[in-house]
């Protein structure tokens, strides 16, 4: 539920400093099972800054910030519950973040991006598979990864019962970026 992917431009070159997220063409979605039925949701507000150079992966950085209060599952009942303390506790922890620690090229525009995912005051190491394609001046980064919601204290107290809401969450993202050099 907390696909959190953003990129930090620390130490970026001039070309990297111009890399930008195209919000209107980007999305972060999540899927859970509630009483055995798949339920989809998404985050409406997030940001990513990127300093990515495929020729200099050691110097590349990716960071995400997601406004957890923007989570929606498409129903007023669910949407009013998600920001509450039992779920995202948006009042105390308004953002989920991801900060890369390393990027590994796998070939063919595919990368493993490792880093720290922080949600609701808990940080964990994750590796996110990312596929990148380019068309015109836009680079699209896509990927899917799994997380355990209870590891981040998402759905506490009566909601910790995994027979009601499964522990497994699939996070899927599509990020449109400009200013990325040739892959």
mmCIF file with all atom_site columns, C-alpha atoms in Angstrom:
data_model
loop_
_atom_site.group_PDB
_atom_site.id
_atom_site.type_symbol
_atom_site.label_atom_id
_atom_site.label_alt_id
_atom_site.label_comp_id
_atom_site.label_asym_id
_atom_site.label_entity_id
_atom_site.label_seq_id
_atom_site.pdbx_PDB_ins_code
_atom_site.Cartn_x
_atom_site.Cartn_y
_atom_site.Cartn_z
_atom_site.occupancy
_atom_site.B_iso_or_equiv
_atom_site.pdbx_formal_charge
_atom_site.auth_seq_id
_atom_site.auth_comp_id
_atom_site.auth_asym_id
_atom_site.auth_atom_id
_atom_site.pdbx_PDB_model_num
ATOM 1   C CA . UNK A 1 1   ? 0.000   0.000   0.000   1.00 0.00 ? 1   UNK A CA 1
ATOM 2   C CA . UNK A 1 2   ? 2.809   2.291   0.082   1.00 0.00 ? 2   UNK A CA 1
ATOM 3   C CA . UNK A 1 3   ? 4.420   2.401   -3.072  1.00 0.00 ? 3   UNK A CA 1
ATOM 4   C CA . UNK A 1 4   ? 6.861   4.953   -2.351  1.00 0.00 ? 4   UNK A CA 1
ATOM 5   C CA . UNK A 1 5   ? 9.270   5.818   -5.047  1.00 0.00 ? 5   UNK A CA 1
ATOM 6   C CA . UNK A 1 6   ? 11.056  9.154   -5.342  1.00 0.00 ? 6   UNK A CA 1
ATOM 7   C CA . UNK A 1 7   ? 14.396  10.339  -6.550  1.00 0.00 ? 7   UNK A CA 1
ATOM 8   C CA . UNK A 1 8   ? 16.765  12.788  -4.928  1.00 0.00 ? 8   UNK A CA 1
ATOM 9   C CA . UNK A 1 9   ? 18.861  15.110  -7.052  1.00 0.00 ? 9   UNK A CA 1
ATOM 10  C CA . UNK A 1 10  ? 21.719  15.309  -4.531  1.00 0.00 ? 10  UNK A CA 1
ATOM 11  C CA . UNK A 1 11  ? 24.993  15.780  -6.347  1.00 0.00 ? 11  UNK A CA 1
ATOM 12  C CA . UNK A 1 12  ? 23.212  15.800  -9.681  1.00 0.00 ? 12  UNK A CA 1
ATOM 13  C CA . UNK A 1 13  ? 24.781  17.088  -12.838 1.00 0.00 ? 13  UNK A CA 1
ATOM 14  C CA . UNK A 1 14  ? 23.040  19.855  -14.791 1.00 0.00 ? 14  UNK A CA 1
ATOM 15  C CA . UNK A 1 15  ? 21.370  17.295  -17.079 1.00 0.00 ? 15  UNK A CA 1
ATOM 16  C CA . UNK A 1 16  ? 20.200  15.233  -14.115 1.00 0.00 ? 16  UNK A CA 1
ATOM 17  C CA . UNK A 1 17  ? 18.876  18.308  -12.300 1.00 0.00 ? 17  UNK A CA 1
ATOM 18  C CA . UNK A 1 18  ? 16.420  18.788  -15.182 1.00 0.00 ? 18  UNK A CA 1
ATOM 19  C CA . UNK A 1 19  ? 14.881  15.326  -14.773 1.00 0.00 ? 19  UNK A CA 1
ATOM 20  C CA . UNK A 1 20  ? 11.245  15.662  -13.784 1.00 0.00 ? 20  UNK A CA 1
ATOM 21  C CA . UNK A 1 21  ? 8.222   13.531  -13.007 1.00 0.00 ? 21  UNK A CA 1
ATOM 22  C CA . UNK A 1 22  ? 5.259   14.072  -15.350 1.00 0.00 ? 22  UNK A CA 1
ATOM 23  C CA . UNK A 1 23  ? 2.481   13.645  -12.761 1.00 0.00 ? 23  UNK A CA 1
ATOM 24  C CA . UNK A 1 24  ? -0.383  13.587  -15.268 1.00 0.00 ? 24  UNK A CA 1
ATOM 25  C CA . UNK A 1 25  ? 1.129   10.494  -16.944 1.00 0.00 ? 25  UNK A CA 1
ATOM 26  C CA . UNK A 1 26  ? 2.214   8.731   -13.737 1.00 0.00 ? 26  UNK A CA 1
ATOM 27  C CA . UNK A 1 27  ? 0.434   6.516   -11.225 1.00 0.00 ? 27  UNK A CA 1
ATOM 28  C CA . UNK A 1 28  ? 1.002   4.482   -8.069  1.00 0.00 ? 28  UNK A CA 1
ATOM 29  C CA . UNK A 1 29  ? -1.577  1.755   -7.467  1.00 0.00 ? 29  UNK A CA 1
ATOM 30  C CA . UNK A 1 30  ? -2.004  -1.001  -4.902  1.00 0.00 ? 30  UNK A CA 1
ATOM 31  C CA . UNK A 1 31  ? -4.059  -4.171  -4.661  1.00 0.00 ? 31  UNK A CA 1
ATOM 32  C CA . UNK A 1 32  ? -5.117  -6.103  -1.577  1.00 0.00 ? 32  UNK A CA 1
ATOM 33  C CA . UNK A 1 33  ? -7.498  -8.947  -0.863  1.00 0.00 ? 33  UNK A CA 1
ATOM 34  C CA . UNK A 1 34  ? -10.375 -8.152  1.447   1.00 0.00 ? 34  UNK A CA 1
ATOM 35  C CA . UNK A 1 35  ? -12.255 -11.270 2.568   1.00 0.00 ? 35  UNK A CA 1
ATOM 36  C CA . UNK A 1 36  ? -10.704 -13.058 -0.418  1.00 0.00 ? 36  UNK A CA 1
ATOM 37  C CA . UNK A 1 37  ? -11.800 -10.465 -2.983  1.00 0.00 ? 37  UNK A CA 1
ATOM 38  C CA . UNK A 1 38  ? -9.200  -8.352  -4.791  1.00 0.00 ? 38  UNK A CA 1
ATOM 39  C CA . UNK A 1 39  ? -9.601  -4.631  -4.109  1.00 0.00 ? 39  UNK A CA 1
ATOM 40  C CA . UNK A 1 40  ? -7.651  -1.948  -5.969  1.00 0.00 ? 40  UNK A CA 1
ATOM 41  C CA . UNK A 1 41  ? -6.562  1.435   -4.753  1.00 0.00 ? 41  UNK A CA 1
ATOM 42  C CA . UNK A 1 42  ? -4.260  4.257   -5.726  1.00 0.00 ? 42  UNK A CA 1
ATOM 43  C CA . UNK A 1 43  ? -2.439  7.275   -4.388  1.00 0.00 ? 43  UNK A CA 1
ATOM 44  C CA . UNK A 1 44  ? -3.542  10.571  -5.897  1.00 0.00 ? 44  UNK A CA 1
ATOM 45  C CA . UNK A 1 45  ? -0.586  12.665  -4.642  1.00 0.00 ? 45  UNK A CA 1
ATOM 46  C CA . UNK A 1 46  ? 3.066   11.705  -4.901  1.00 0.00 ? 46  UNK A CA 1
ATOM 47  C CA . UNK A 1 47  ? 6.312   13.156  -6.105  1.00 0.00 ? 47  UNK A CA 1
ATOM 48  C CA . UNK A 1 48  ? 9.544   11.778  -7.448  1.00 0.00 ? 48  UNK A CA 1
ATOM 49  C CA . UNK A 1 49  ? 12.797  13.482  -8.162  1.00 0.00 ? 49  UNK A CA 1
ATOM 50  C CA . UNK A 1 50  ? 15.409  11.648  -10.084 1.00 0.00 ? 50  UNK A CA 1
ATOM 51  C CA . UNK A 1 51  ? 19.132  11.856  -10.654 1.00 0.00 ? 51  UNK A CA 1
ATOM 52  C CA . UNK A 1 52  ? 19.520  8.859   -12.947 1.00 0.00 ? 52  UNK A CA 1
ATOM 53  C CA . UNK A 1 53  ? 22.388  8.256   -15.339 1.00 0.00 ? 53  UNK A CA 1
ATOM 54  C CA . UNK A 1 54  ? 22.504  4.721   -16.762 1.00 0.00 ? 54  UNK A CA 1
ATOM 55  C CA . UNK A 1 55  ? 26.254  5.191   -17.380 1.00 0.00 ? 55  UNK A CA 1
ATOM 56  C CA . UNK A 1 56  ? 26.839  6.205   -13.738 1.00 0.00 ? 56  UNK A CA 1
ATOM 57  C CA . UNK A 1 57  ? 24.535  4.055   -11.628 1.00 0.00 ? 57  UNK A CA 1
ATOM 58  C CA . UNK A 1 58  ? 26.726  4.487   -8.522  1.00 0.00 ? 58  UNK A CA 1
ATOM 59  C CA . UNK A 1 59  ? 26.021  8.233   -8.596  1.00 0.00 ? 59  UNK A CA 1
ATOM 60  C CA . UNK A 1 60  ? 22.316  7.840   -9.459  1.00 0.00 ? 60  UNK A CA 1
ATOM 61  C CA . UNK A 1 61  ? 19.664  8.423   -6.798  1.00 0.00 ? 61  UNK A CA 1
ATOM 62  C CA . UNK A 1 62  ? 15.939  7.735   -6.736  1.00 0.00 ? 62  UNK A CA 1
ATOM 63  C CA . UNK A 1 63  ? 13.583  9.008   -4.045  1.00 0.00 ? 63  UNK A CA 1
ATOM 64  C CA . UNK A 1 64  ? 9.796   8.992   -3.705  1.00 0.00 ? 64  UNK A CA 1
ATOM 65  C CA . UNK A 1 65  ? 7.397   10.795  -1.447  1.00 0.00 ? 65  UNK A CA 1
ATOM 66  C CA . UNK A 1 66  ? 3.782   9.653   -1.285  1.00 0.00 ? 66  UNK A CA 1
ATOM 67  C CA . UNK A 1 67  ? 1.031   11.589  0.481   1.00 0.00 ? 67  UNK A CA 1
ATOM 68  C CA . UNK A 1 68  ? -0.641  8.686   2.311   1.00 0.00 ? 68  UNK A CA 1
ATOM 69  C CA . UNK A 1 69  ? -3.714  10.821  2.975   1.00 0.00 ? 69  UNK A CA 1
ATOM 70  C CA . UNK A 1 70  ? -4.353  10.735  -0.780  1.00 0.00 ? 70  UNK A CA 1
ATOM 71  C CA . UNK A 1 71  ? -4.980  6.963   -0.795  1.00 0.00 ? 71  UNK A CA 1
ATOM 72  C CA . UNK A 1 72  ? -8.271  6.036   -2.377  1.00 0.00 ? 72  UNK A CA 1
ATOM 73  C CA . UNK A 1 73  ? -10.037 2.748   -2.938  1.00 0.00 ? 73  UNK A CA 1
ATOM 74  C CA . UNK A 1 74  ? -13.001 4.304   -4.715  1.00 0.00 ? 74  UNK A CA 1
ATOM 75  C CA . UNK A 1 75  ? -15.560 4.170   -1.918  1.00 0.00 ? 75  UNK A CA 1
ATOM 76  C CA . UNK A 1 76  ? -16.311 6.874   0.663   1.00 0.00 ? 76  UNK A CA 1
ATOM 77  C CA . UNK A 1 77  ? -16.250 4.310   3.514   1.00 0.00 ? 77  UNK A CA 1
ATOM 78  C CA . UNK A 1 78  ? -12.771 2.987   2.684   1.00 0.00 ? 78  UNK A CA 1
ATOM 79  C CA . UNK A 1 79  ? -11.400 6.392   1.782   1.00 0.00 ? 79  UNK A CA 1
ATOM 80  C CA . UNK A 1 80  ? -12.430 7.839   5.164   1.00 0.00 ? 80  UNK A CA 1
ATOM 81  C CA . UNK A 1 81  ? -10.780 4.905   7.011   1.00 0.00 ? 81  UNK A CA 1
ATOM 82  C CA . UNK A 1 82  ? -7.385  4.884   5.252   1.00 0.00 ? 82  UNK A CA 1
ATOM 83  C CA . UNK A 1 83  ? -5.998  8.122   6.821   1.00 0.00 ? 83  UNK A CA 1
ATOM 84  C CA . UNK A 1 84  ? -6.990  7.012   10.356  1.00 0.00 ? 84  UNK A CA 1
ATOM 85  C CA . UNK A 1 85  ? -4.469  5.876   12.996  1.00 0.00 ? 85  UNK A CA 1
ATOM 86  C CA . UNK A 1 86  ? -5.195  2.155   12.472  1.00 0.00 ? 86  UNK A CA 1
ATOM 87  C CA . UNK A 1 87  ? -4.273  2.351   8.819   1.00 0.00 ? 87  UNK A CA 1
ATOM 88  C CA . UNK A 1 88  ? -1.857  5.054   7.554   1.00 0.00 ? 88  UNK A CA 1
ATOM 89  C CA . UNK A 1 89  ? -2.133  7.472   10.512  1.00 0.00 ? 89  UNK A CA 1
ATOM 90  C CA . UNK A 1 90  ? -1.778  10.348  8.047   1.00 0.00 ? 90  UNK A CA 1
ATOM 91  C CA . UNK A 1 91  ? -2.007  12.965  10.822  1.00 0.00 ? 91  UNK A CA 1
ATOM 92  C CA . UNK A 1 92  ? 1.190   11.685  12.455  1.00 0.00 ? 92  UNK A CA 1
ATOM 93  C CA . UNK A 1 93  ? 2.919   10.179  9.381   1.00 0.00 ? 93  UNK A CA 1
ATOM 94  C CA . UNK A 1 94  ? 1.685   12.192  6.368   1.00 0.00 ? 94  UNK A CA 1
ATOM 95  C CA . UNK A 1 95  ? 4.191   10.743  3.915   1.00 0.00 ? 95  UNK A CA 1
ATOM 96  C CA . UNK A 1 96  ? 5.633   7.416   2.937   1.00 0.00 ? 96  UNK A CA 1
ATOM 97  C CA . UNK A 1 97  ? 9.103   7.625   1.409   1.00 0.00 ? 97  UNK A CA 1
ATOM 98  C CA . UNK A 1 98  ? 11.544  5.578   -0.605  1.00 0.00 ? 98  UNK A CA 1
ATOM 99  C CA . UNK A 1 99  ? 15.230  6.461   -0.889  1.00 0.00 ? 99  UNK A CA 1
ATOM 100 C CA . UNK A 1 100 ? 17.501  4.383   -3.105  1.00 0.00 ? 100 UNK A CA 1
ATOM 101 C CA . UNK A 1 101 ? 20.804  3.038   -1.824  1.00 0.00 ? 101 UNK A CA 1
ATOM 102 C CA . UNK A 1 102 ? 21.891  1.225   -5.003  1.00 0.00 ? 102 UNK A CA 1
ATOM 103 C CA . UNK A 1 103 ? 20.799  0.603   -8.583  1.00 0.00 ? 103 UNK A CA 1
ATOM 104 C CA . UNK A 1 104 ? 21.849  -2.511  -10.472 1.00 0.00 ? 104 UNK A CA 1
ATOM 105 C CA . UNK A 1 105 ? 21.531  -2.847  -14.267 1.00 0.00 ? 105 UNK A CA 1
ATOM 106 C CA . UNK A 1 106 ? 20.075  -6.162  -15.402 1.00 0.00 ? 106 UNK A CA 1
ATOM 107 C CA . UNK A 1 107 ? 20.193  -5.413  -19.139 1.00 0.00 ? 107 UNK A CA 1
ATOM 108 C CA . UNK A 1 108 ? 17.474  -4.597  -21.631 1.00 0.00 ? 108 UNK A CA 1
ATOM 109 C CA . UNK A 1 109 ? 16.306  -1.488  -19.771 1.00 0.00 ? 109 UNK A CA 1
ATOM 110 C CA . UNK A 1 110 ? 15.707  -3.459  -16.556 1.00 0.00 ? 110 UNK A CA 1
ATOM 111 C CA . UNK A 1 111 ? 17.093  -2.463  -13.163 1.00 0.00 ? 111 UNK A CA 1
ATOM 112 C CA . UNK A 1 112 ? 16.903  -3.539  -9.530  1.00 0.00 ? 112 UNK A CA 1
ATOM 113 C CA . UNK A 1 113 ? 16.556  -0.469  -7.321  1.00 0.00 ? 113 UNK A CA 1
ATOM 114 C CA . UNK A 1 114 ? 17.367  -1.172  -3.670  1.00 0.00 ? 114 UNK A CA 1
ATOM 115 C CA . UNK A 1 115 ? 16.656  1.233   -0.867  1.00 0.00 ? 115 UNK A CA 1
ATOM 116 C CA . UNK A 1 116 ? 14.707  2.118   2.272   1.00 0.00 ? 116 UNK A CA 1
ATOM 117 C CA . UNK A 1 117 ? 10.917  2.172   2.213   1.00 0.00 ? 117 UNK A CA 1
ATOM 118 C CA . UNK A 1 118 ? 9.486   4.092   5.168   1.00 0.00 ? 118 UNK A CA 1
ATOM 119 C CA . UNK A 1 119 ? 5.798   3.944   6.033   1.00 0.00 ? 119 UNK A CA 1
ATOM 120 C CA . UNK A 1 120 ? 4.132   4.969   9.272   1.00 0.00 ? 120 UNK A CA 1
ATOM 121 C CA . UNK A 1 121 ? 7.450   5.363   11.101  1.00 0.00 ? 121 UNK A CA 1
ATOM 122 C CA . UNK A 1 122 ? 8.829   1.967   10.054  1.00 0.00 ? 122 UNK A CA 1
ATOM 123 C CA . UNK A 1 123 ? 11.694  1.603   7.572   1.00 0.00 ? 123 UNK A CA 1
ATOM 124 C CA . UNK A 1 124 ? 12.577  -1.595  5.738   1.00 0.00 ? 124 UNK A CA 1
ATOM 125 C CA . UNK A 1 125 ? 15.065  -2.531  3.032   1.00 0.00 ? 125 UNK A CA 1
ATOM 126 C CA . UNK A 1 126 ? 13.370  -3.352  -0.275  1.00 0.00 ? 126 UNK A CA 1
ATOM 127 C CA . UNK A 1 127 ? 14.471  -4.114  -3.815  1.00 0.00 ? 127 UNK A CA 1
ATOM 128 C CA . UNK A 1 128 ? 12.135  -2.910  -6.525  1.00 0.00 ? 128 UNK A CA 1
ATOM 129 C CA . UNK A 1 129 ? 12.384  -4.275  -10.087 1.00 0.00 ? 129 UNK A CA 1
ATOM 130 C CA . UNK A 1 130 ? 12.052  -1.454  -12.614 1.00 0.00 ? 130 UNK A CA 1
ATOM 131 C CA . UNK A 1 131 ? 11.705  -1.626  -16.402 1.00 0.00 ? 131 UNK A CA 1
ATOM 132 C CA . UNK A 1 132 ? 12.441  1.537   -18.346 1.00 0.00 ? 132 UNK A CA 1
ATOM 133 C CA . UNK A 1 133 ? 11.437  2.424   -21.890 1.00 0.00 ? 133 UNK A CA 1
ATOM 134 C CA . UNK A 1 134 ? 11.911  5.597   -23.878 1.00 0.00 ? 134 UNK A CA 1
ATOM 135 C CA . UNK A 1 135 ? 9.754   7.261   -26.507 1.00 0.00 ? 135 UNK A CA 1
ATOM 136 C CA . UNK A 1 136 ? 10.480  10.773  -27.678 1.00 0.00 ? 136 UNK A CA 1
ATOM 137 C CA . UNK A 1 137 ? 11.567  12.836  -24.697 1.00 0.00 ? 137 UNK A CA 1
ATOM 138 C CA . UNK A 1 138 ? 9.756   10.672  -22.134 1.00 0.00 ? 138 UNK A CA 1
ATOM 139 C CA . UNK A 1 139 ? 11.195  7.788   -20.145 1.00 0.00 ? 139 UNK A CA 1
ATOM 140 C CA . UNK A 1 140 ? 8.618   5.501   -18.553 1.00 0.00 ? 140 UNK A CA 1
ATOM 141 C CA . UNK A 1 141 ? 9.606   3.486   -15.484 1.00 0.00 ? 141 UNK A CA 1
ATOM 142 C CA . UNK A 1 142 ? 7.257   0.648   -14.523 1.00 0.00 ? 142 UNK A CA 1
ATOM 143 C CA . UNK A 1 143 ? 7.325   -2.021  -11.878 1.00 0.00 ? 143 UNK A CA 1
ATOM 144 C CA . UNK A 1 144 ? 5.463   -4.153  -9.388  1.00 0.00 ? 144 UNK A CA 1
ATOM 145 C CA . UNK A 1 145 ? 6.565   -5.283  -5.966  1.00 0.00 ? 145 UNK A CA 1
ATOM 146 C CA . UNK A 1 146 ? 5.010   -6.920  -2.927  1.00 0.00 ? 146 UNK A CA 1
ATOM 147 C CA . UNK A 1 147 ? 5.052   -5.824  0.668   1.00 0.00 ? 147 UNK A CA 1
ATOM 148 C CA . UNK A 1 148 ? 3.556   -7.050  3.932   1.00 0.00 ? 148 UNK A CA 1
ATOM 149 C CA . UNK A 1 149 ? 1.232   -4.373  5.326   1.00 0.00 ? 149 UNK A CA 1
ATOM 150 C CA . UNK A 1 150 ? 1.603   -5.540  8.929   1.00 0.00 ? 150 UNK A CA 1
ATOM 151 C CA . UNK A 1 151 ? 5.398   -5.073  8.742   1.00 0.00 ? 151 UNK A CA 1
ATOM 152 C CA . UNK A 1 152 ? 4.604   -1.342  8.404   1.00 0.00 ? 152 UNK A CA 1
ATOM 153 C CA . UNK A 1 153 ? 1.746   -1.377  10.964  1.00 0.00 ? 153 UNK A CA 1
ATOM 154 C CA . UNK A 1 154 ? -0.844  -0.695  8.254   1.00 0.00 ? 154 UNK A CA 1
ATOM 155 C CA . UNK A 1 155 ? -4.153  -2.047  9.524   1.00 0.00 ? 155 UNK A CA 1
ATOM 156 C CA . UNK A 1 156 ? -3.618  -2.333  13.273  1.00 0.00 ? 156 UNK A CA 1
ATOM 157 C CA . UNK A 1 157 ? -5.840  -3.570  16.104  1.00 0.00 ? 157 UNK A CA 1
ATOM 158 C CA . UNK A 1 158 ? -8.966  -5.304  14.747  1.00 0.00 ? 158 UNK A CA 1
ATOM 159 C CA . UNK A 1 159 ? -7.597  -4.819  11.199  1.00 0.00 ? 159 UNK A CA 1
ATOM 160 C CA . UNK A 1 160 ? -4.518  -6.963  11.945  1.00 0.00 ? 160 UNK A CA 1
ATOM 161 C CA . UNK A 1 161 ? -6.706  -10.027 11.300  1.00 0.00 ? 161 UNK A CA 1
ATOM 162 C CA . UNK A 1 162 ? -5.456  -11.249 7.921   1.00 0.00 ? 162 UNK A CA 1
ATOM 163 C CA . UNK A 1 163 ? -8.637  -13.253 7.313   1.00 0.00 ? 163 UNK A CA 1
ATOM 164 C CA . UNK A 1 164 ? -10.393 -9.894  6.817   1.00 0.00 ? 164 UNK A CA 1
ATOM 165 C CA . UNK A 1 165 ? -7.652  -7.998  4.945   1.00 0.00 ? 165 UNK A CA 1
ATOM 166 C CA . UNK A 1 166 ? -4.707  -10.011 3.613   1.00 0.00 ? 166 UNK A CA 1
ATOM 167 C CA . UNK A 1 167 ? -1.184  -9.099  4.711   1.00 0.00 ? 167 UNK A CA 1
ATOM 168 C CA . UNK A 1 168 ? 0.112   -9.157  1.124   1.00 0.00 ? 168 UNK A CA 1
ATOM 169 C CA . UNK A 1 169 ? -0.086  -5.930  -0.850  1.00 0.00 ? 169 UNK A CA 1
ATOM 170 C CA . UNK A 1 170 ? 0.904   -5.582  -4.507  1.00 0.00 ? 170 UNK A CA 1
ATOM 171 C CA . UNK A 1 171 ? 2.216   -2.149  -5.422  1.00 0.00 ? 171 UNK A CA 1
ATOM 172 C CA . UNK A 1 172 ? 2.309   -1.220  -9.104  1.00 0.00 ? 172 UNK A CA 1
ATOM 173 C CA . UNK A 1 173 ? 3.699   1.989   -10.536 1.00 0.00 ? 173 UNK A CA 1
ATOM 174 C CA . UNK A 1 174 ? 4.148   3.791   -13.827 1.00 0.00 ? 174 UNK A CA 1
ATOM 175 C CA . UNK A 1 175 ? 6.281   6.916   -13.765 1.00 0.00 ? 175 UNK A CA 1
ATOM 176 C CA . UNK A 1 176 ? 6.714   9.198   -16.744 1.00 0.00 ? 176 UNK A CA 1
ATOM 177 C CA . UNK A 1 177 ? 9.980   11.142  -16.576 1.00 0.00 ? 177 UNK A CA 1
ATOM 178 C CA . UNK A 1 178 ? 11.567  13.803  -18.722 1.00 0.00 ? 178 UNK A CA 1
ATOM 179 C CA . UNK A 1 179 ? 15.245  14.669  -18.986 1.00 0.00 ? 179 UNK A CA 1
ATOM 180 C CA . UNK A 1 180 ? 16.602  11.137  -18.611 1.00 0.00 ? 180 UNK A CA 1
ATOM 181 C CA . UNK A 1 181 ? 19.568  10.354  -20.871 1.00 0.00 ? 181 UNK A CA 1
ATOM 182 C CA . UNK A 1 182 ? 19.723  7.486   -23.354 1.00 0.00 ? 182 UNK A CA 1
ATOM 183 C CA . UNK A 1 183 ? 19.289  4.063   -21.770 1.00 0.00 ? 183 UNK A CA 1
#
